[in-house]
PDB file of C-alpha atoms in Angstrom:
ATOM      1  CA  MET A  28      91.743  93.797  75.396  1.00  0.00           C
ATOM      2  CA  ALA A  29      88.016  93.976  76.011  1.00  0.00           C
ATOM      3  CA  ALA A  30      86.403  97.077  77.467  1.00  0.00           C
ATOM      4  CA  VAL A  31      85.555  95.213  80.664  1.00  0.00           C
ATOM      5  CA  GLN A  32      89.195  94.241  81.162  1.00  0.00           C
ATOM      6  CA  ILE A  33      90.324  97.842  80.648  1.00  0.00           C
ATOM      7  CA  ILE A  34      87.780  99.081  83.172  1.00  0.00           C
ATOM      8  CA  GLU A  35      88.822  96.333  85.598  1.00  0.00           C
ATOM      9  CA  ALA A  36      92.484  97.282  85.227  1.00  0.00           C
ATOM     10  CA  PHE A  37      91.739 100.977  85.754  1.00  0.00           C
ATOM     11  CA  ALA A  38      89.571 100.169  88.791  1.00  0.00           C
ATOM     12  CA  SER A  39      92.402  98.028  90.180  1.00  0.00           C
ATOM     13  CA  LEU A  40      94.788 100.953  89.744  1.00  0.00           C
ATOM     14  CA  LEU A  41      92.375 103.256  91.563  1.00  0.00           C
ATOM     15  CA  TRP A  42      91.906 100.745  94.402  1.00  0.00           C
ATOM     16  CA  CYS A  43      95.666 100.325  94.795  1.00  0.00           C
ATOM     17  CA  TYR A  44      96.284 104.072  94.791  1.00  0.00           C
ATOM     18  CA  ALA A  45      93.454 104.639  97.278  1.00  0.00           C
ATOM     19  CA  GLY A  46      94.802 101.901  99.544  1.00  0.00           C
ATOM     20  CA  LEU A  47      98.369 103.203  99.476  1.00  0.00           C
ATOM     21  CA  THR A  48      97.185 106.766 100.019  1.00  0.00           C
ATOM     22  CA  LEU A  49      95.054 105.792 103.003  1.00  0.00           C
ATOM     23  CA  VAL A  50      97.932 103.747 104.464  1.00  0.00           C
ATOM     24  CA  HIS A  51     100.214 106.789 104.093  1.00  0.00           C
ATOM     25  CA  TRP A  52      97.511 108.972 105.661  1.00  0.00           C
ATOM     26  CA  ALA A  53      97.149 106.529 108.597  1.00  0.00           C
ATOM     27  CA  PHE A  54     100.927 106.539 109.087  1.00  0.00           C
ATOM     28  CA  ARG A  55     100.945 110.325 109.165  1.00  0.00           C
ATOM     29  CA  LEU A  56      97.959 110.274 111.554  1.00  0.00           C
ATOM     30  CA  SER A  57      99.837 108.002 113.940  1.00  0.00           C
ATOM     31  CA  ARG A  58     102.657 110.563 114.121  1.00  0.00           C
ATOM     32  CA  LEU A  59     100.312 113.407 115.120  1.00  0.00           C
ATOM     33  CA  ASP A  60      99.454 114.312 118.690  1.00  0.00           C
ATOM     34  CA  ARG A  61      96.635 112.250 120.134  1.00  0.00           C
ATOM     35  CA  ARG A  62      94.398 115.319 120.444  1.00  0.00           C
ATOM     36  CA  GLN A  63      94.600 115.857 116.663  1.00  0.00           C
ATOM     37  CA  HIS A  64      93.311 112.393 115.710  1.00  0.00           C
ATOM     38  CA  ILE A  65      89.568 113.110 115.780  1.00  0.00           C
ATOM     39  CA  PRO A  66      89.775 116.414 113.834  1.00  0.00           C
ATOM     40  CA  THR A  67      92.022 114.774 111.256  1.00  0.00           C
ATOM     41  CA  VAL A  68      89.630 111.843 110.780  1.00  0.00           C
ATOM     42  CA  ALA A  69      86.724 114.306 110.498  1.00  0.00           C
ATOM     43  CA  GLU A  70      88.692 116.161 107.833  1.00  0.00           C
ATOM     44  CA  LEU A  71      89.230 112.915 105.911  1.00  0.00           C
ATOM     45  CA  LEU A  72      85.497 112.213 106.059  1.00  0.00           C
ATOM     46  CA  SER A  73      84.767 115.725 104.800  1.00  0.00           C
ATOM     47  CA  HIS A  74      86.896 114.952 101.739  1.00  0.00           C
ATOM     48  CA  LEU A  75      85.131 111.630 101.162  1.00  0.00           C
ATOM     49  CA  VAL A  76      81.562 112.943 101.418  1.00  0.00           C
ATOM     50  CA  PRO A  77      81.379 114.797  98.056  1.00  0.00           C
ATOM     51  CA  ALA A  78      82.664 111.780  96.153  1.00  0.00           C
ATOM     52  CA  MET A  79      80.210 109.450  97.870  1.00  0.00           C
ATOM     53  CA  ILE A  80      77.340 111.865  97.190  1.00  0.00           C
ATOM     54  CA  ALA A  81      78.304 111.775  93.506  1.00  0.00           C
ATOM     55  CA  LEU A  82      78.292 107.975  93.674  1.00  0.00           C
ATOM     56  CA  VAL A  83      74.817 107.854  95.238  1.00  0.00           C
ATOM     57  CA  LEU A  84      73.471 110.374  92.729  1.00  0.00           C
ATOM     58  CA  THR A  85      74.921 108.346  89.870  1.00  0.00           C
ATOM     59  CA  VAL A  86      73.213 105.212  91.149  1.00  0.00           C
ATOM     60  CA  LEU A  87      69.896 107.014  91.642  1.00  0.00           C
ATOM     61  CA  ILE A  88      69.964 108.692  88.255  1.00  0.00           C
ATOM     62  CA  GLY A  89      71.120 105.485  86.595  1.00  0.00           C
ATOM     63  CA  SER A  90      68.315 103.456  88.136  1.00  0.00           C
ATOM     64  CA  PHE A  91      65.768 106.158  87.310  1.00  0.00           C
ATOM     65  CA  VAL A  92      66.859 106.499  83.691  1.00  0.00           C
ATOM     66  CA  GLY A  93      67.632 102.815  83.314  1.00  0.00           C
ATOM     67  CA  LEU A  94      71.283 102.956  82.375  1.00  0.00           C
ATOM     68  CA  PRO A  95      72.703  99.434  82.058  1.00  0.00           C
ATOM     69  CA  SER A  96      76.261 100.595  82.686  1.00  0.00           C
ATOM     70  CA  VAL A  97      75.709 101.992  86.182  1.00  0.00           C
ATOM     71  CA  VAL A  98      77.689  99.062  87.629  1.00  0.00           C
ATOM     72  CA  VAL A  99      80.702 100.116  85.557  1.00  0.00           C
ATOM     73  CA  LEU A 100      80.402 103.649  86.868  1.00  0.00           C
ATOM     74  CA  ILE A 101      80.174 102.367  90.447  1.00  0.00           C
ATOM     75  CA  ALA A 102      83.255 100.196  89.898  1.00  0.00           C
ATOM     76  CA  LEU A 103      85.189 103.319  88.934  1.00  0.00           C
ATOM     77  CA  LEU A 104      83.566 106.032  91.042  1.00  0.00           C
ATOM     78  CA  PHE A 105      83.921 104.339  94.421  1.00  0.00           C
ATOM     79  CA  PRO A 106      87.703 103.768  94.322  1.00  0.00           C
ATOM     80  CA  ALA A 107      88.175 107.118  92.557  1.00  0.00           C
ATOM     81  CA  GLY A 108      86.302 108.840  95.376  1.00  0.00           C
ATOM     82  CA  LEU A 109      88.407 107.068  97.984  1.00  0.00           C
ATOM     83  CA  ALA A 110      91.603 107.952  96.130  1.00  0.00           C
ATOM     84  CA  TYR A 111      90.577 111.588  95.742  1.00  0.00           C
ATOM     85  CA  GLY A 112      89.454 111.927  99.359  1.00  0.00           C
ATOM     86  CA  GLY A 113      92.567 110.267 100.749  1.00  0.00           C
ATOM     87  CA  HIS A 114      94.847 112.266  98.464  1.00  0.00           C
ATOM     88  CA  SER A 115      93.180 115.553  99.421  1.00  0.00           C
ATOM     89  CA  ALA A 116      93.237 114.741 103.135  1.00  0.00           C
ATOM     90  CA  LEU A 117      96.874 113.712 102.938  1.00  0.00           C
ATOM     91  CA  HIS A 118      97.804 116.973 101.240  1.00  0.00           C
ATOM     92  CA  ASP A 119      95.956 118.952 103.919  1.00  0.00           C
ATOM     93  CA  LEU A 120      98.203 117.547 106.633  1.00  0.00           C
ATOM     94  CA  ASP A 121     101.077 119.722 107.724  1.00  0.00           C
ATOM     95  CA  PRO A 122     103.587 119.377 106.078  1.00  0.00           C
ATOM     96  CA  PRO A 123     102.019 117.989 102.918  1.00  0.00           C
ATOM     97  CA  PRO A 124     103.776 115.088 101.207  1.00  0.00           C
ATOM     98  CA  SER A 125     106.449 116.023  98.747  1.00  0.00           C
ATOM     99  CA  ARG A 126     106.070 115.564  95.013  1.00  0.00           C
ATOM    100  CA  LYS A 127     108.576 112.704  95.216  1.00  0.00           C
ATOM    101  CA  GLN A 128     106.464 110.878  97.815  1.00  0.00           C
ATOM    102  CA  THR A 129     103.364 111.272  95.654  1.00  0.00           C
ATOM    103  CA  LEU A 130     105.164 109.974  92.559  1.00  0.00           C
ATOM    104  CA  VAL A 131     106.574 107.008  94.491  1.00  0.00           C
ATOM    105  CA  ARG A 132     103.086 106.212  95.801  1.00  0.00           C
ATOM    106  CA  PHE A 133     101.675 106.405  92.270  1.00  0.00           C
ATOM    107  CA  ALA A 134     104.473 104.182  90.897  1.00  0.00           C
ATOM    108  CA  LEU A 135     103.835 101.625  93.661  1.00  0.00           C
ATOM    109  CA  ALA A 136     100.123 101.718  92.845  1.00  0.00           C
ATOM    110  CA  ILE A 137     100.862 101.028  89.172  1.00  0.00           C
ATOM    111  CA  ALA A 138     103.143  98.121  90.070  1.00  0.00           C
ATOM    112  CA  LEU A 139     100.664  96.676  92.547  1.00  0.00           C
ATOM    113  CA  ALA A 140      97.764  97.063  90.116  1.00  0.00           C
ATOM    114  CA  ALA A 141      99.792  95.374  87.367  1.00  0.00           C
ATOM    115  CA  LEU A 142     100.484  92.497  89.742  1.00  0.00           C
ATOM    116  CA  VAL A 143      96.796  92.214  90.663  1.00  0.00           C
ATOM    117  CA  VAL A 144      95.732  92.251  86.999  1.00  0.00           C
ATOM    118  CA  ALA A 145      98.368  89.676  86.073  1.00  0.00           C
ATOM    119  CA  VAL A 146      97.295  87.338  88.871  1.00  0.00           C
ATOM    120  CA  ARG A 147      93.618  87.731  87.984  1.00  0.00           C
ATOM    121  CA  GLN A 148      94.296  87.104  84.291  1.00  0.00           C
ATOM    122  CA  SER A 149      96.213  83.908  85.056  1.00  0.00           C
ATOM    123  CA  GLN A 150      93.276  82.396  86.952  1.00  0.00           C
TER     124      GLN A 150
END
């Protein structure tokens, strides 16, 4: 497997985990009282901001220094930041998800990412 394919597969895994985590977070948000929606969304954004700042700094430093692999870092940092922010926001909700729910979400992300990679490789 080439390095690009490994990075693509890992990015697909991160995108799938971020998507499933944000879907779980949205489901939990829908079960909260209506008056808690805006503070909960603000809390999610507060978890996403540090990761996006790291992404912007990586792009700026990469363009300043002239790193040719900045695109690879962006391909990994953006979904990783979404996954981290969603995961952190989900665990801040009361009650936090159980370990079993987190492992099931991770297993579903692996299966979904494997399906995405297999479909993309067949094209």
